[in-house]
Amino acid sequence: FCDGGWKIRSSVNAVEKLIEYNRDVRRDSKKKKEKEPPKIATSTFVAPSLIYLARRTNSTAPSAFTSAFWVCPTGTGKSRFMSASVGKIPFSVPRWMVHINLNNFLDQDTFLLCGQHRAVLKREAEGYLQMDNGNAKENKPNNRLPVRIGQFFDATLARVPNRKEALLAWYKQNSNNNILFEPWPSREEVLDRYEQHTKICPDSMGLVKKCDKVKVGSKLVGLAMIFMKMVVKSGVSTMAATTASVMTNQSMIGTTRQILSQSTSVMSSFAHRIIAYLLQGKNFYSILALMALSYSIASRIKKEFFFKFDDELHREDIKFIAKNWVDL
């Protein structure tokens, strides 16, 4: 993914995290697991903004599937999240399906991170004030990974143009006696998928427009079917084709007119046959059901690119996680 910047990698052996019932249902038999050694989960941070994750047989072996995340700063306390996945699969997954899955994943934690980032910015601003006053304190955690990352950010954040000034201005404006009183953003504002993703993503925006076309088209077809059912008599079946007259001793113009008339009659008869077939009981209700299903699917897909993760859905998601992913 990236060759620039220094790297730091952490590895941990895979452990069972499903409760016993779900583990037995979702996993293969114990005999198969005993034959295959557990994968090693590896996380790699590449300065300044890349993180990629994979499961490997050892810390440096190739992986069948890798996920990568770029967290790119766009302002003080603001970042743009980008991601990519590389896997050995026999087909290409549509990008909009990946975006839906990723948005559902991000919405689980983003609102929590919104509160954490306020606390982190507060500590950073207080660190600048302590440095200016000559009272800086050095924390020495025991874990090497946060030590190295902390040293990297200590050495780089203050050198970002205008960051220190903007952060101190924000802190002085929104704090009193080291307590932040800045208004807490709403869930709708933080998790607004349209503003943060859809309108700046050509793939997602194109899909939303296609969903609108499907919704309009399914409505028009459904209404047209109902209108024809109301207007056309139920007993209409087919129309008899016009009989052909003997073309003898006629001029070329007359012959041409007769051919055109016959063609129009045949086309009209064919159209009436199709309409009569479509308006039959089973066919009629099948088309209406298909249009309703198309409208429903297009609406559900479109909703995935707007605000979705409200308080009720959040509570249901927490219950699901607690039920299915309890640590042993």
CSV table of C-alpha atoms in Angstrom, one decimal:
chain,number,residue,atom,x,y,z
A,1,PHE,CA,0.0,0.0,0.0
A,2,CYS,CA,2.7,2.5,0.9
A,3,ASP,CA,6.5,2.4,1.1
A,4,GLY,CA,7.1,5.8,2.6
A,5,GLY,CA,7.5,6.6,6.3
A,6,TRP,CA,8.6,4.3,9.1
A,7,LYS,CA,6.5,1.3,10.0
A,8,ILE,CA,5.5,-0.4,13.2
A,9,ARG,CA,3.8,-3.7,13.4
A,10,SER,CA,2.0,-5.5,16.2
A,11,SER,CA,0.8,-9.2,16.1
A,12,VAL,CA,-1.4,-11.3,18.3
A,13,ASN,CA,-2.5,-14.9,18.1
A,14,ALA,CA,-6.1,-15.5,17.2
A,15,VAL,CA,-8.4,-16.3,20.2
A,16,GLU,CA,-12.0,-17.5,20.5
A,17,LYS,CA,-14.3,-14.6,21.1
A,18,LEU,CA,-17.7,-16.1,20.4
A,19,ILE,CA,-19.9,-17.6,23.1
A,20,GLU,CA,-20.0,-21.4,23.0
A,21,TYR,CA,-23.4,-21.7,21.2
A,22,ASN,CA,-22.4,-19.3,18.3
A,23,ARG,CA,-18.9,-20.7,18.1
A,24,ASP,CA,-20.3,-24.2,17.5
A,25,VAL,CA,-22.8,-22.9,14.9
A,26,ARG,CA,-20.4,-20.6,13.0
A,27,ARG,CA,-17.2,-22.5,13.2
A,28,ASP,CA,-16.2,-25.8,11.7
A,29,SER,CA,-15.6,-28.9,13.8
A,30,LYS,CA,-12.8,-28.9,16.5
A,31,LYS,CA,-11.0,-31.6,14.5
A,32,LYS,CA,-10.6,-29.3,11.5
A,33,LYS,CA,-9.4,-26.5,13.8
A,34,GLU,CA,-6.8,-28.7,15.4
A,35,LYS,CA,-5.3,-29.5,12.0
A,36,GLU,CA,-5.0,-25.9,11.0
A,37,PRO,CA,-2.8,-23.6,13.1
A,38,PRO,CA,-4.6,-20.4,14.2
A,39,LYS,CA,-3.9,-17.3,12.1
A,40,ILE,CA,-1.9,-14.4,13.5
A,41,ALA,CA,-3.7,-11.0,13.4
A,42,THR,CA,-1.3,-8.3,12.3
A,43,SER,CA,-1.8,-4.5,12.5
A,44,THR,CA,0.7,-2.2,10.7
A,45,PHE,CA,1.0,1.5,11.1
A,46,VAL,CA,2.9,3.4,8.3
A,47,ALA,CA,3.6,7.0,9.2
A,48,PRO,CA,1.9,9.3,8.8
A,49,SER,CA,-1.6,8.1,8.1
A,50,LEU,CA,-1.8,4.4,6.9
A,51,ILE,CA,-3.0,1.4,8.9
A,52,TYR,CA,-3.5,-2.0,7.3
A,53,LEU,CA,-4.8,-5.2,9.0
A,54,ALA,CA,-4.6,-8.8,7.9
A,55,ARG,CA,-4.5,-12.4,9.3
A,56,ARG,CA,-1.4,-14.4,8.4
A,57,THR,CA,0.2,-17.7,9.2
A,58,ASN,CA,3.1,-15.6,10.6
A,59,SER,CA,3.8,-11.9,11.0
A,60,THR,CA,5.3,-11.5,7.6
A,61,ALA,CA,3.6,-14.2,5.5
A,62,PRO,CA,1.2,-13.1,2.6
A,63,SER,CA,-2.4,-12.7,3.5
A,64,ALA,CA,-5.5,-13.8,1.5
A,65,PHE,CA,-7.3,-10.6,2.6
A,66,THR,CA,-6.0,-7.2,3.7
A,67,SER,CA,-7.9,-4.1,4.8
A,68,ALA,CA,-6.3,-0.7,4.7
A,69,PHE,CA,-7.3,2.6,6.2
A,70,TRP,CA,-6.0,6.1,5.5
A,71,VAL,CA,-6.8,8.8,8.1
A,72,CYS,CA,-5.9,12.0,6.3
A,73,PRO,CA,-6.0,15.3,8.3
A,74,THR,CA,-8.1,18.0,6.7
A,75,GLY,CA,-8.1,20.5,9.6
A,76,THR,CA,-7.7,20.9,13.3
A,77,GLY,CA,-9.7,18.1,14.8
A,78,LYS,CA,-11.0,16.9,11.4
A,79,SER,CA,-9.9,14.1,9.2
A,80,ARG,CA,-10.9,12.3,6.0
A,81,PHE,CA,-11.3,8.5,6.3
A,82,MET,CA,-10.5,6.4,3.2
A,83,SER,CA,-10.2,2.6,2.9
A,84,ALA,CA,-9.4,-0.2,0.6
A,85,SER,CA,-9.5,-4.0,0.7
A,86,VAL,CA,-7.5,-6.5,-1.3
A,87,GLY,CA,-8.5,-10.1,-1.4
A,88,LYS,CA,-8.3,-13.3,-3.5
A,89,ILE,CA,-11.9,-13.6,-4.7
A,90,PRO,CA,-13.2,-14.8,-8.1
A,91,PHE,CA,-15.3,-11.8,-8.7
A,92,SER,CA,-15.3,-8.0,-8.2
A,93,VAL,CA,-17.6,-6.7,-5.5
A,94,PRO,CA,-19.5,-3.6,-6.6
A,95,ARG,CA,-18.1,-0.5,-4.9
A,96,TRP,CA,-21.5,0.7,-3.6
A,97,MET,CA,-21.9,-2.6,-1.7
A,98,VAL,CA,-18.5,-2.1,0.0
A,99,HIS,CA,-19.5,1.5,0.9
A,100,ILE,CA,-22.8,0.3,2.5
A,101,ASN,CA,-21.0,-2.2,4.6
A,102,LEU,CA,-18.2,0.2,5.5
A,103,ASN,CA,-20.7,3.0,6.5
A,104,ASN,CA,-22.6,0.6,8.8
A,105,PHE,CA,-19.3,-0.3,10.4
A,106,LEU,CA,-18.2,3.3,10.9
A,107,ASP,CA,-21.5,4.4,12.3
A,108,GLN,CA,-21.0,2.0,15.2
A,109,ASP,CA,-18.0,3.9,16.6
A,110,THR,CA,-17.9,7.4,15.0
A,111,PHE,CA,-20.3,9.0,17.5
A,112,LEU,CA,-18.1,7.7,20.4
A,113,LEU,CA,-15.0,8.8,18.6
A,114,CYS,CA,-16.5,12.3,18.3
A,115,GLY,CA,-16.4,12.5,22.1
A,116,GLN,CA,-13.0,11.0,22.4
A,117,HIS,CA,-11.4,13.4,19.9
A,118,ARG,CA,-12.7,16.4,22.0
A,119,ALA,CA,-10.8,15.0,25.0
A,120,VAL,CA,-7.7,14.3,22.9
A,121,LEU,CA,-7.7,17.9,21.5
A,122,LYS,CA,-8.2,19.2,25.0
A,123,ARG,CA,-5.2,17.3,26.3
A,124,GLU,CA,-3.1,18.5,23.3
A,125,ALA,CA,-4.0,22.1,23.9
A,126,GLU,CA,-3.2,21.7,27.6
A,127,GLY,CA,0.1,20.2,26.6
A,128,TYR,CA,1.0,23.2,24.5
A,129,LEU,CA,0.1,25.5,27.4
A,130,GLN,CA,2.3,23.5,29.8
A,131,MET,CA,5.2,23.6,27.3
A,132,ASP,CA,4.8,27.4,27.0
A,133,ASN,CA,4.8,27.6,30.8
A,134,GLY,CA,7.8,25.2,31.1
A,135,ASN,CA,5.7,22.6,33.0
A,136,ALA,CA,5.5,19.8,30.5
A,137,LYS,CA,5.1,16.3,31.9
A,138,GLU,CA,6.3,13.2,30.1
A,139,ASN,CA,4.2,10.1,30.3
A,140,LYS,CA,6.0,6.8,29.8
A,141,PRO,CA,3.5,4.0,29.1
A,142,ASN,CA,4.9,0.4,29.3
A,143,ASN,CA,3.6,-0.6,25.9
A,144,ARG,CA,6.1,0.1,23.1
A,145,LEU,CA,3.5,0.7,20.4
A,146,PRO,CA,1.8,3.7,22.0
A,147,VAL,CA,5.2,5.1,23.0
A,148,ARG,CA,6.4,5.1,19.4
A,149,ILE,CA,3.2,6.5,18.0
A,150,GLY,CA,3.1,9.1,20.8
A,151,GLN,CA,6.6,10.2,20.0
A,152,PHE,CA,5.8,10.5,16.3
A,153,PHE,CA,2.8,12.7,17.0
A,154,ASP,CA,4.7,14.8,19.6
A,155,ALA,CA,7.3,15.5,17.0
A,156,THR,CA,5.0,16.3,14.1
A,157,LEU,CA,1.6,17.7,15.2
A,158,ALA,CA,3.1,21.0,16.5
A,159,ARG,CA,4.8,21.6,13.2
A,160,VAL,CA,1.6,21.4,11.2
A,161,PRO,CA,1.0,25.0,9.9
A,162,ASN,CA,-1.5,26.9,12.0
A,163,ARG,CA,-2.5,23.8,14.1
A,164,LYS,CA,-1.2,25.0,17.4
A,165,GLU,CA,-2.7,28.5,17.0
A,166,ALA,CA,-6.1,27.1,15.9
A,167,LEU,CA,-6.2,24.5,18.7
A,168,LEU,CA,-5.3,27.0,21.4
A,169,ALA,CA,-8.0,29.4,20.0
A,170,TRP,CA,-10.6,26.6,20.1
A,171,TYR,CA,-9.6,25.6,23.6
A,172,LYS,CA,-9.7,29.2,25.0
A,173,GLN,CA,-13.1,29.8,23.4
A,174,ASN,CA,-14.7,26.6,24.5
A,175,SER,CA,-13.3,25.8,28.0
A,176,ASN,CA,-13.6,27.2,31.5
A,177,ASN,CA,-11.4,26.0,34.3
A,178,ASN,CA,-10.2,23.1,32.1
A,179,ILE,CA,-13.8,22.0,31.4
A,180,LEU,CA,-15.2,22.0,27.9
A,181,PHE,CA,-18.6,23.6,27.4
A,182,GLU,CA,-18.7,23.4,23.6
A,183,PRO,CA,-22.1,22.2,22.5
A,184,TRP,CA,-22.2,18.4,21.8
A,185,PRO,CA,-23.0,17.7,18.2
A,186,SER,CA,-26.1,15.6,17.5
A,187,ARG,CA,-26.1,12.1,16.2
A,188,GLU,CA,-27.7,13.3,13.0
A,189,GLU,CA,-24.9,15.8,12.4
A,190,VAL,CA,-22.0,13.4,13.2
A,191,LEU,CA,-23.4,10.4,11.2
A,192,ASP,CA,-24.9,12.3,8.2
A,193,ARG,CA,-23.7,9.9,5.5
A,194,TYR,CA,-24.9,12.2,2.7
A,195,GLU,CA,-22.8,15.2,3.7
A,196,GLN,CA,-19.7,13.2,4.7
A,197,HIS,CA,-19.7,10.6,2.0
A,198,THR,CA,-22.5,10.3,-0.6
A,199,LYS,CA,-22.4,13.7,-2.2
A,200,ILE,CA,-18.6,13.6,-2.7
A,201,CYS,CA,-18.5,10.0,-3.9
A,202,PRO,CA,-19.3,9.5,-7.6
A,203,ASP,CA,-20.1,5.8,-7.2
A,204,SER,CA,-22.5,6.3,-4.3
A,205,MET,CA,-24.1,9.4,-5.9
A,206,GLY,CA,-24.6,7.6,-9.2
A,207,LEU,CA,-26.3,4.7,-7.4
A,208,VAL,CA,-28.6,7.1,-5.6
A,209,LYS,CA,-29.7,8.7,-8.9
A,210,LYS,CA,-30.3,5.2,-10.4
A,211,CYS,CA,-32.4,4.3,-7.4
A,212,ASP,CA,-34.5,7.5,-8.0
A,213,LYS,CA,-35.0,6.4,-11.6
A,214,VAL,CA,-36.1,2.9,-10.6
A,215,LYS,CA,-38.5,4.4,-8.1
A,216,VAL,CA,-40.0,6.7,-10.7
A,217,GLY,CA,-40.1,4.0,-13.4
A,218,SER,CA,-41.7,1.4,-11.1
A,219,LYS,CA,-44.4,4.0,-10.1
A,220,LEU,CA,-45.2,4.9,-13.7
A,221,VAL,CA,-45.4,1.3,-14.9
A,222,GLY,CA,-47.6,0.3,-11.9
A,223,LEU,CA,-50.0,3.3,-12.5
A,224,ALA,CA,-50.1,2.6,-16.3
A,225,MET,CA,-51.0,-1.0,-15.6
A,226,ILE,CA,-53.8,0.0,-13.2
A,227,PHE,CA,-55.1,2.6,-15.7
A,228,MET,CA,-55.2,0.1,-18.6
A,229,LYS,CA,-56.9,-2.4,-16.4
A,230,MET,CA,-59.6,0.2,-15.6
A,231,VAL,CA,-60.0,1.5,-19.2
A,232,VAL,CA,-59.8,-1.7,-21.2
A,233,LYS,CA,-62.7,-4.1,-20.8
A,234,SER,CA,-61.8,-7.4,-19.1
A,235,GLY,CA,-63.3,-9.3,-21.9
A,236,VAL,CA,-60.9,-7.9,-24.5
A,237,SER,CA,-58.7,-10.7,-25.8
A,238,THR,CA,-57.5,-10.2,-29.3
A,239,MET,CA,-58.5,-8.3,-32.4
A,240,ALA,CA,-58.9,-10.0,-35.7
A,241,ALA,CA,-56.5,-9.0,-38.4
A,242,THR,CA,-57.8,-7.3,-41.4
A,243,THR,CA,-58.3,-9.4,-44.5
A,244,ALA,CA,-56.0,-8.8,-47.3
A,245,SER,CA,-57.7,-7.7,-50.5
A,246,VAL,CA,-56.6,-9.0,-53.9
A,247,MET,CA,-54.1,-6.6,-55.4
A,248,THR,CA,-55.0,-6.6,-59.0
A,249,ASN,CA,-54.9,-3.9,-61.6
A,250,GLN,CA,-53.9,-1.4,-58.9
A,251,SER,CA,-51.4,1.4,-59.2
A,252,MET,CA,-48.1,1.4,-57.3
A,253,ILE,CA,-49.3,4.2,-55.0
A,254,GLY,CA,-52.4,2.2,-54.0
A,255,THR,CA,-50.3,-0.9,-53.4
A,256,THR,CA,-47.9,1.0,-51.1
A,257,ARG,CA,-50.8,2.4,-49.1
A,258,GLN,CA,-52.4,-1.0,-48.7
A,259,ILE,CA,-49.1,-2.5,-47.5
A,260,LEU,CA,-48.7,0.3,-44.9
A,261,SER,CA,-52.3,-0.1,-43.8
A,262,GLN,CA,-51.8,-3.9,-43.4
A,263,SER,CA,-48.6,-3.3,-41.4
A,264,THR,CA,-50.3,-0.8,-39.1
A,265,SER,CA,-53.1,-3.2,-38.6
A,266,VAL,CA,-50.8,-6.1,-37.8
A,267,MET,CA,-48.8,-3.9,-35.4
A,268,SER,CA,-52.0,-2.7,-33.7
A,269,SER,CA,-53.2,-6.3,-33.4
A,270,PHE,CA,-49.9,-7.4,-31.9
A,271,ALA,CA,-50.0,-4.5,-29.4
A,272,HIS,CA,-53.5,-5.4,-28.3
A,273,ARG,CA,-52.5,-9.1,-27.9
A,274,ILE,CA,-49.6,-8.0,-25.6
A,275,ILE,CA,-51.9,-5.7,-23.6
A,276,ALA,CA,-54.5,-8.4,-23.2
A,277,TYR,CA,-51.8,-10.8,-22.1
A,278,LEU,CA,-50.4,-8.4,-19.5
A,279,LEU,CA,-53.8,-7.6,-18.1
A,280,GLN,CA,-54.7,-11.2,-17.4
A,281,GLY,CA,-55.2,-11.9,-13.7
A,282,LYS,CA,-51.9,-13.6,-12.8
A,283,ASN,CA,-49.7,-11.5,-15.1
A,284,PHE,CA,-51.3,-8.2,-14.0
A,285,TYR,CA,-50.8,-8.9,-10.3
A,286,SER,CA,-47.3,-10.3,-10.9
A,287,ILE,CA,-46.2,-7.1,-12.7
A,288,LEU,CA,-47.6,-4.9,-9.9
A,289,ALA,CA,-45.8,-7.1,-7.3
A,290,LEU,CA,-42.6,-6.8,-9.2
A,291,MET,CA,-42.9,-3.0,-9.5
A,292,ALA,CA,-43.6,-2.8,-5.7
A,293,LEU,CA,-40.6,-4.9,-5.0
A,294,SER,CA,-38.4,-2.8,-7.2
A,295,TYR,CA,-39.6,0.3,-5.5
A,296,SER,CA,-39.0,-1.1,-2.1
A,297,ILE,CA,-35.5,-2.4,-2.9
A,298,ALA,CA,-34.5,0.9,-4.5
A,299,SER,CA,-35.8,2.8,-1.5
A,300,ARG,CA,-33.9,0.6,1.0
A,301,ILE,CA,-30.7,0.9,-0.9
A,302,LYS,CA,-31.0,4.7,-1.2
A,303,LYS,CA,-31.6,5.0,2.6
A,304,GLU,CA,-28.2,3.4,3.2
A,305,PHE,CA,-26.5,6.6,1.8
A,306,PHE,CA,-28.3,9.0,4.2
A,307,PHE,CA,-28.5,9.3,8.0
A,308,LYS,CA,-29.5,5.9,9.3
A,309,PHE,CA,-27.9,5.1,12.7
A,310,ASP,CA,-30.4,6.7,15.1
A,311,ASP,CA,-30.6,6.0,18.9
A,312,GLU,CA,-33.0,3.1,18.4
A,313,LEU,CA,-30.8,1.3,15.9
A,314,HIS,CA,-27.8,2.0,18.1
A,315,ARG,CA,-29.5,0.2,21.0
A,316,GLU,CA,-30.4,-2.7,18.9
A,317,ASP,CA,-26.9,-3.0,17.6
A,318,ILE,CA,-25.5,-3.0,21.1
A,319,LYS,CA,-27.8,-5.8,22.1
A,320,PHE,CA,-26.7,-7.8,19.0
A,321,ILE,CA,-23.0,-7.3,19.8
A,322,ALA,CA,-23.5,-8.3,23.4
A,323,LYS,CA,-25.4,-11.4,22.5
A,324,ASN,CA,-23.2,-12.7,19.7
A,325,TRP,CA,-19.6,-11.5,20.5
A,326,VAL,CA,-19.1,-12.0,24.2
A,327,ASP,CA,-15.5,-12.7,25.2
A,328,LEU,CA,-15.0,-16.0,26.9
